[in-house]
XYZ file of C-alpha atoms in Angstrom:
550
model
C 8.947 -12.333 67.355
C 7.080 -10.160 68.680
C 6.222 -10.789 72.573
C 2.545 -10.088 72.476
C -0.663 -10.153 70.167
C -4.391 -10.463 70.426
C -4.361 -14.344 70.850
C -2.579 -17.499 71.286
C -2.778 -20.487 70.108
C -0.607 -23.092 71.631
C -1.032 -26.162 69.445
C -0.807 -26.243 65.621
C -3.621 -29.479 65.732
C -6.659 -29.318 63.629
C -8.765 -26.668 66.775
C -6.097 -24.653 66.871
C -5.116 -24.329 62.560
C -8.951 -23.582 62.097
C -10.025 -20.825 65.547
C -6.243 -18.954 64.048
C -7.386 -19.277 60.399
C -10.855 -17.856 60.966
C -9.334 -15.121 63.275
C -6.640 -13.426 61.091
C -9.913 -12.677 58.599
C -9.840 -9.943 60.971
C -6.706 -7.699 59.903
C -7.398 -6.233 63.331
C -6.810 -8.626 64.943
C -3.524 -10.811 66.348
C -2.764 -13.976 66.321
C -0.126 -16.286 66.831
C 0.269 -19.768 66.996
C 2.784 -21.676 69.660
C 3.796 -25.879 68.053
C 5.583 -27.738 69.480
C 6.818 -30.518 66.084
C 7.515 -28.111 62.990
C 6.530 -27.556 59.944
C 6.560 -30.570 58.123
C 4.852 -29.265 54.404
C 6.964 -32.556 53.352
C 6.163 -34.760 50.423
C 6.544 -37.673 52.861
C 3.402 -35.963 54.845
C 1.563 -35.032 51.860
C 2.155 -38.290 50.359
C -1.290 -40.425 51.946
C 0.981 -43.699 51.714
C 3.300 -41.939 54.798
C 0.725 -42.512 57.071
C 2.684 -46.014 56.856
C 5.649 -44.254 57.948
C 5.003 -42.383 60.261
C 2.349 -43.858 62.486
C 4.662 -46.406 64.004
C 7.801 -44.461 64.690
C 8.285 -41.721 66.541
C 8.591 -38.910 63.384
C 6.714 -36.614 63.587
C 4.359 -37.839 66.177
C 4.616 -37.974 69.971
C 4.084 -41.571 70.651
C 2.361 -41.660 73.795
C 1.649 -45.106 75.630
C -0.754 -45.536 78.488
C -0.439 -46.857 81.549
C -1.063 -51.535 82.340
C -4.895 -51.504 81.291
C -6.462 -54.748 83.553
C -8.949 -54.493 80.606
C -5.938 -55.479 78.027
C -4.085 -57.933 80.251
C -2.086 -55.351 82.003
C -0.863 -54.829 78.292
C -0.218 -50.655 77.436
C -1.890 -49.493 74.490
C -0.672 -47.239 72.407
C -1.510 -43.421 71.645
C 0.206 -42.294 69.151
C -0.808 -37.969 67.786
C 0.828 -35.325 65.468
C 4.036 -33.713 66.561
C 4.077 -30.919 63.522
C 1.755 -28.144 61.829
C -1.869 -29.890 61.125
C -1.092 -32.266 64.448
C -3.172 -35.486 63.704
C -4.498 -34.285 60.818
C -1.485 -34.797 59.251
C -1.032 -38.704 60.395
C -4.445 -40.055 60.544
C -6.193 -42.155 58.037
C -7.708 -38.656 56.378
C -11.517 -40.522 57.489
C -13.877 -38.175 56.877
C -16.701 -39.116 59.142
C -18.433 -36.026 61.609
C -20.089 -38.329 63.809
C -23.796 -38.932 64.430
C -26.548 -36.647 64.796
C -27.649 -37.201 68.165
C -24.596 -37.233 69.280
C -24.642 -33.178 69.300
C -27.667 -33.426 70.150
C -27.294 -35.056 73.362
C -24.472 -32.515 74.098
C -26.984 -30.189 73.875
C -29.858 -31.258 75.952
C -25.834 -32.204 78.752
C -26.832 -27.872 79.204
C -24.855 -26.909 76.397
C -26.507 -24.908 74.107
C -25.412 -24.184 70.636
C -23.722 -27.736 70.193
C -27.638 -29.797 68.064
C -26.407 -30.992 65.346
C -28.889 -28.963 63.675
C -26.338 -25.890 65.062
C -22.906 -27.152 64.129
C -23.582 -28.922 60.654
C -23.018 -25.406 58.921
C -19.875 -25.730 60.510
C -18.977 -28.825 59.322
C -19.925 -27.513 55.678
C -18.111 -23.761 56.077
C -15.384 -26.044 56.861
C -16.132 -28.730 53.601
C -14.755 -28.584 50.197
C -16.006 -31.556 48.857
C -15.110 -32.221 45.255
C -18.537 -34.684 44.826
C -21.331 -33.945 46.996
C -23.736 -31.590 48.175
C -26.184 -30.318 48.874
C -28.032 -29.963 52.364
C -26.210 -31.717 54.278
C -21.984 -31.096 52.600
C -19.822 -27.598 51.785
C -18.611 -27.201 48.431
C -16.550 -23.813 49.275
C -14.833 -24.378 52.688
C -11.210 -24.524 53.737
C -11.097 -28.340 53.848
C -11.235 -30.154 51.286
C -12.930 -33.232 51.344
C -12.240 -36.321 48.063
C -13.106 -39.502 46.614
C -10.616 -42.264 47.525
C -7.859 -42.534 44.139
C -6.165 -46.195 44.295
C -8.531 -46.978 41.833
C -7.404 -50.653 44.339
C -10.413 -53.487 43.375
C -10.239 -54.260 47.091
C -12.946 -51.803 47.710
C -15.326 -53.480 45.097
C -14.628 -57.066 47.049
C -15.240 -55.306 49.635
C -19.513 -53.672 48.686
C -20.135 -57.024 47.182
C -18.992 -58.743 50.480
C -21.974 -56.210 52.238
C -24.265 -57.597 50.223
C -24.349 -61.017 50.427
C -23.815 -60.948 53.945
C -27.464 -58.252 54.200
C -26.029 -55.153 54.975
C -27.047 -52.232 52.995
C -24.433 -50.227 50.969
C -24.293 -46.888 52.435
C -22.459 -43.764 49.941
C -22.829 -41.052 52.626
C -22.221 -41.233 56.086
C -22.520 -38.704 56.355
C -25.383 -38.012 55.239
C -29.261 -38.339 56.321
C -28.697 -41.829 57.326
C -25.711 -43.112 58.892
C -26.022 -46.452 58.741
C -24.332 -49.280 56.216
C -21.176 -50.111 54.766
C -19.534 -48.059 51.797
C -16.480 -46.667 51.010
C -14.516 -43.102 53.094
C -14.291 -39.795 51.672
C -10.996 -38.514 52.700
C -9.195 -35.589 53.202
C -8.036 -35.471 50.134
C -7.190 -32.859 47.070
C -5.489 -33.963 43.976
C -4.505 -37.749 45.608
C -2.542 -35.635 48.373
C -3.555 -35.971 52.473
C -5.258 -32.489 53.052
C -3.695 -31.747 56.507
C -5.798 -28.887 58.829
C -2.322 -26.934 58.498
C -3.340 -26.563 54.726
C -6.107 -25.672 55.053
C -6.233 -22.844 57.397
C -2.504 -21.596 57.928
C -0.628 -22.166 55.090
C -2.617 -20.531 52.479
C -1.841 -17.737 55.118
C 2.007 -17.701 56.574
C 3.654 -14.841 55.091
C 0.712 -13.233 53.288
C -1.723 -12.596 56.641
C 0.362 -9.590 58.582
C -1.118 -10.788 61.945
C -0.496 -14.632 61.176
C 2.672 -15.447 63.805
C 3.863 -19.007 63.322
C 6.387 -21.079 65.168
C 6.928 -24.093 65.301
C 9.418 -25.712 68.154
C 7.930 -24.207 70.786
C 6.996 -26.006 74.036
C 5.022 -24.582 75.873
C 5.953 -24.697 79.942
C 3.443 -22.625 81.546
C 0.764 -20.037 81.146
C 0.947 -17.072 83.354
C -1.778 -15.708 85.331
C -2.514 -12.845 86.651
C -5.260 -13.142 88.883
C -7.524 -15.077 87.933
C -7.462 -13.655 84.245
C -4.663 -15.614 81.611
C -2.267 -13.543 80.029
C 0.769 -15.305 78.495
C 3.457 -18.362 78.357
C 6.181 -19.610 79.067
C 8.287 -21.716 75.940
C 11.285 -22.824 75.120
C 12.174 -23.071 71.913
C 15.962 -23.083 70.375
C 16.687 -23.548 74.060
C 15.833 -20.564 74.688
C 12.875 -19.827 78.216
C 10.890 -17.196 76.543
C 7.888 -15.013 78.211
C 4.870 -13.898 75.042
C 1.431 -12.430 76.187
C -1.892 -12.092 74.723
C -4.405 -8.962 75.041
C -6.955 -11.025 74.977
C -6.748 -14.812 74.844
C -4.989 -17.779 75.230
C -5.879 -20.888 73.377
C -5.565 -24.155 74.586
C -5.310 -26.311 71.180
C -2.689 -28.641 72.267
C -5.146 -31.970 72.163
C -6.877 -33.952 74.598
C -3.618 -35.561 76.611
C -1.508 -32.157 76.797
C -4.327 -29.775 76.732
C -4.900 -30.721 80.796
C -1.530 -31.919 80.853
C -1.053 -27.852 80.350
C -3.461 -26.725 82.331
C -2.134 -28.367 85.893
C 1.753 -28.402 85.224
C -0.445 -24.289 85.186
C -1.735 -24.188 88.784
C -5.368 -25.723 87.096
C -7.063 -28.449 87.585
C -7.633 -30.708 91.368
C -6.227 -28.526 94.044
C -5.576 -31.496 96.514
C -3.966 -33.637 93.635
C -1.515 -30.277 92.362
C -0.920 -29.345 96.522
C 0.588 -32.777 96.861
C 2.586 -32.399 93.375
C 3.359 -28.865 94.962
C 2.073 -27.276 92.359
C 0.397 -23.737 93.526
C -3.151 -23.687 92.500
C -4.259 -20.413 90.453
C -8.164 -22.355 89.866
C -8.894 -25.808 91.824
C -10.866 -27.293 88.826
C -10.948 -31.033 89.469
C -12.846 -32.788 85.978
C -9.500 -31.825 84.455
C -8.090 -34.371 83.316
C -11.488 -36.257 84.204
C -13.559 -37.664 81.549
C -10.943 -39.554 79.501
C -12.689 -41.327 76.698
C -11.659 -43.686 73.575
C -12.281 -46.540 70.867
C -11.806 -49.612 72.288
C -10.533 -51.424 68.784
C -10.074 -54.863 67.327
C -8.479 -55.776 64.133
C -8.787 -59.267 62.219
C -6.717 -60.167 59.800
C -6.097 -62.360 56.842
C -3.249 -62.588 54.795
C -4.486 -63.158 50.549
C -1.882 -63.497 47.666
C -2.495 -60.124 46.055
C -0.235 -57.708 45.094
C -3.321 -54.864 45.091
C -2.435 -55.675 48.677
C 0.093 -53.621 50.503
C 2.643 -56.043 52.394
C 6.144 -57.421 51.966
C 7.643 -59.792 48.548
C 9.814 -58.708 46.190
C 6.682 -58.638 43.949
C 5.617 -55.753 45.954
C 8.185 -53.789 45.499
C 8.253 -54.022 42.282
C 4.804 -53.251 42.587
C 5.304 -50.308 44.204
C 8.127 -49.121 42.279
C 6.010 -48.603 39.786
C 2.875 -47.236 41.099
C 5.374 -44.404 42.486
C 5.699 -43.601 38.672
C 1.948 -43.364 38.458
C 1.427 -41.221 41.653
C 3.782 -38.522 40.165
C 1.807 -39.063 37.301
C -1.098 -39.263 37.971
C -2.146 -38.098 41.626
C -3.742 -42.342 41.728
C -2.998 -45.059 42.476
C -1.613 -47.533 45.986
C 0.005 -44.328 46.880
C -3.099 -42.229 47.526
C -4.528 -45.409 49.739
C -4.840 -43.574 52.796
C -4.904 -47.813 54.341
C -8.401 -47.625 55.892
C -10.416 -47.444 52.900
C -13.382 -49.149 53.514
C -15.944 -48.491 56.230
C -19.437 -49.389 58.143
C -21.187 -47.768 60.797
C -23.555 -51.169 61.877
C -25.902 -51.619 65.077
C -25.025 -54.768 67.304
C -28.782 -54.552 68.643
C -31.318 -53.540 65.956
C -33.073 -50.948 68.378
C -30.467 -49.267 69.044
C -31.503 -44.881 67.664
C -28.147 -45.097 66.388
C -24.930 -47.315 64.618
C -22.679 -49.002 67.863
C -19.740 -49.944 66.026
C -17.818 -48.907 63.484
C -15.065 -50.520 60.910
C -11.959 -50.040 58.893
C -11.384 -51.950 56.278
C -7.643 -51.674 55.785
C -5.415 -53.104 51.969
C -3.156 -53.353 54.033
C -2.907 -57.325 57.033
C -1.651 -54.636 59.767
C -0.313 -55.896 63.412
C 0.010 -53.568 66.286
C -0.552 -50.489 64.662
C 1.533 -51.207 62.131
C 4.656 -51.648 64.454
C 4.622 -55.509 64.153
C 6.301 -56.500 60.126
C 5.907 -59.945 58.412
C 6.809 -61.153 55.277
C 3.480 -61.560 52.506
C 0.400 -59.836 51.423
C -3.413 -59.179 53.370
C -6.246 -57.182 54.451
C -7.507 -55.867 58.044
C -10.855 -55.411 58.954
C -10.616 -52.502 62.311
C -14.188 -52.617 64.767
C -14.317 -50.173 66.839
C -16.450 -49.315 69.907
C -18.449 -46.503 69.348
C -19.661 -45.145 73.295
C -17.846 -47.988 75.875
C -19.075 -46.585 79.051
C -16.020 -47.050 80.310
C -14.205 -43.446 81.451
C -10.833 -43.012 82.040
C -8.429 -40.516 83.471
C -5.004 -38.453 82.460
C -3.391 -36.812 85.400
C 0.980 -36.394 86.382
C 3.869 -38.423 85.918
C 6.414 -35.638 86.290
C 6.949 -31.734 86.371
C 8.368 -31.912 83.986
C 6.310 -30.594 80.990
C 7.976 -32.652 78.705
C 8.149 -35.967 80.721
C 4.512 -37.428 79.212
C 1.685 -37.465 80.921
C 0.081 -40.736 82.652
C -3.093 -41.739 80.323
C -5.005 -44.557 81.179
C -8.862 -44.896 78.846
C -9.244 -47.599 81.155
C -10.934 -49.929 77.962
C -12.713 -52.971 78.129
C -12.951 -51.907 82.583
C -16.561 -51.776 82.477
C -18.474 -55.052 81.707
C -20.704 -53.938 78.799
C -18.126 -52.629 76.576
C -16.455 -56.333 76.872
C -19.852 -57.514 75.816
C -20.837 -55.095 72.732
C -17.302 -56.173 71.275
C -18.248 -59.341 71.567
C -21.780 -59.171 69.518
C -19.328 -56.245 67.442
C -16.619 -59.012 66.130
C -19.593 -61.463 65.698
C -20.635 -58.995 63.581
C -17.662 -57.988 61.289
C -16.888 -61.758 61.283
C -19.961 -61.900 59.137
C -19.455 -59.545 56.643
C -15.438 -60.834 56.976
C -16.631 -64.504 56.368
C -18.615 -63.518 53.285
C -18.068 -65.083 49.982
C -16.319 -62.593 48.092
C -13.672 -61.702 51.502
C -13.374 -65.602 51.896
C -12.308 -66.495 48.705
C -10.022 -64.004 48.385
C -8.414 -64.870 51.322
C -4.477 -67.500 52.407
C -5.673 -67.590 55.500
C -7.026 -66.209 58.853
C -3.950 -64.708 60.753
C -5.303 -64.752 64.956
C -9.156 -65.471 65.106
C -9.105 -69.007 62.758
C -9.744 -70.579 65.870
C -11.940 -68.195 67.940
C -15.842 -69.299 67.483
C -16.493 -69.792 71.334
C -18.184 -66.419 73.417
C -15.056 -66.730 76.085
C -12.836 -67.312 73.028
C -13.736 -63.566 71.601
C -13.180 -62.153 75.245
C -9.972 -63.899 75.207
C -8.982 -62.342 72.296
C -10.598 -58.676 72.555
C -8.526 -59.053 75.804
C -5.358 -60.090 74.042
C -5.209 -57.528 70.901
C -7.461 -55.039 71.725
C -6.322 -50.894 71.523
C -6.624 -47.757 70.510
C -8.112 -46.596 67.793
C -6.980 -43.152 67.971
C -9.819 -41.058 69.781
C -9.404 -40.017 72.430
C -11.439 -37.174 74.082
C -13.259 -35.143 76.946
C -10.837 -34.204 78.966
C -11.678 -30.332 79.520
C -15.230 -31.057 78.639
C -18.024 -28.835 78.048
C -20.372 -28.403 80.458
C -22.440 -27.035 83.517
C -21.880 -29.858 86.295
C -19.648 -29.631 88.798
C -16.993 -32.294 86.364
C -17.348 -29.240 83.469
C -13.820 -27.536 82.586
C -15.297 -25.819 79.967
C -18.838 -23.517 79.393
C -20.329 -24.214 75.935
C -18.628 -20.696 74.718
C -15.164 -22.928 75.722
C -14.141 -20.759 78.305
C -12.744 -21.694 81.684
C -15.039 -21.904 84.486
C -13.787 -18.975 86.892
C -10.595 -17.893 84.765
C -10.335 -15.115 82.242
C -9.539 -14.963 78.843
C -8.845 -18.738 78.638
C -10.329 -21.543 76.445
C -10.074 -24.991 74.960
C -10.219 -25.538 71.873
C -9.458 -28.854 70.955
C -10.934 -32.633 71.039
C -10.722 -32.401 74.848
C -14.134 -30.858 75.179
C -16.382 -33.034 73.879
C -18.276 -34.346 76.426
C -19.578 -37.693 75.117
C -17.677 -39.529 72.146
C -18.670 -38.784 68.662
C -20.489 -41.854 67.197
C -16.889 -41.856 64.048
C -13.792 -40.066 63.574
C -12.987 -37.545 65.194
C -10.076 -35.068 63.160
C -13.506 -32.976 61.706
C -15.155 -32.505 64.284
C -12.320 -31.218 66.063
C -11.976 -28.718 63.334
C -14.993 -27.318 63.019
C -14.255 -27.377 66.907
C -12.654 -24.635 65.994
C -14.833 -23.546 63.449
C -16.831 -22.415 65.838
C -14.977 -20.592 68.587
C -13.927 -18.532 65.966
C -17.977 -17.059 65.394
C -18.282 -17.366 69.207
C -14.257 -15.638 70.340
C -15.936 -12.675 67.313
C -19.268 -12.053 68.940
C -20.475 -13.228 66.078
C -23.539 -14.819 65.590
C -24.006 -18.484 65.206
C -23.758 -19.837 61.642
C -27.913 -20.335 60.989
C -28.326 -23.689 61.311
C -29.863 -25.839 58.607
C -33.138 -28.136 59.455
C -32.610 -31.377 57.950
C -34.920 -34.281 58.527
C -32.609 -38.061 59.083
C -34.000 -40.313 56.655
C -36.768 -41.595 59.106
C -37.907 -38.403 58.881
C -37.558 -38.022 54.935
C -39.465 -41.850 54.358
C -42.505 -40.247 56.502
C -42.849 -36.423 54.307
C -42.481 -39.009 51.023
C -45.546 -40.954 52.224
C -47.774 -38.187 53.477
């Protein structure tokens, strides 16, 4: 391996893939991507239903846990993170969601020019290759394939009919003019296969672009500094310690957990905390590891006597064998399912400016992240709180870079979060108890006897956990706790940027995978000194209606 390149990207996840893919479009710019996992371009990864095999295991998965959570009755939460090229885009449910326009406008209002909705929309569009949707909100020529589901599951229509019966609006595009409503998710798939960030931004160019080098099985242990400038990294690969140097910049894209961990191990963080651990301080930056935010999530679970739903039974096994044949012939059917096929964004209070809860309707009865299996078949429905007030932190557990950090999202510690989840529980149950879904189940697995607010609160504390969207631990901003500036450069240091979900100052209203790729796209332009992609003024649904009426 060459010991020097222009840029070193630490982490081959969604942000790292996007920024590396775009930077190497310039043949005069050399990039080395370092990923701790493997290439993982296998049928297990690329077959959408393969997520069931990876999520509850350590297969291509860091499989972290939180510290005990008082808000969850002292339980440890599960925190899966992708460990392979593509990062968590290789083990997620492939849901393509960008968030609400107010999320990005809020980022800009916090002192981050260039990050408003109209300014980030062009990067979402540049990334996207949507097979069905175009117009003002969608791209159709980007590297990231986005498609309709190809599972042909009849429960999709049962879910939509229940929504109509319960009085909810049907939304055919959660990334369009209006986010609110119930609908089916678009997914990051192409021809019925998972389309990871690596398949979008790296795989087409590996071995073809001489300026792109991708190394797997690399554990980066420390960032190297000369004064206040980042100049290289130390890493372990195949049991050997190696030093790599960067002519221009180190780009940290190891995710909301491991980017701050690496910074702290390298002497960047709260000086007093680092000194107590015996880490020489390179730069006092107290915000590193702080501002951890995540979506708390509760799952309704129902048994149903339908082989259209994933489950454990003799008949289900026979059907799966038949569906595998269909997948091989047609790239359709059960093996193309992302699991969470139905979606929804709802307001627990009509006066809210944006939906505050999100639903994921799953074609299986998932219990404890699929780590607990039950005989039979069923379906589930997640409800998560999109903008919780509980804020946690990530700290070092050890000086060993391979040891997991201490992850403390503080789920449901703010009392307002629990009450908002109670309202979300009731709203979701209204949908699930509509005749179409009520008639499709045989029993309620966990919440049949949960009715009063106190019973709902108890159930929420007993069963809630993450829906896999940690962000914020190297937040972007200009205040004393900000870690990076609006160009993603680490405050007070040179030659070092962060390009992953840790830079998000606040949670977005939705899944975080597509926004992380957007961050990578935008970072590449800022690094190259290119003019920002032209902002595209678009009207929200209310403004469009007012313009039409006028």
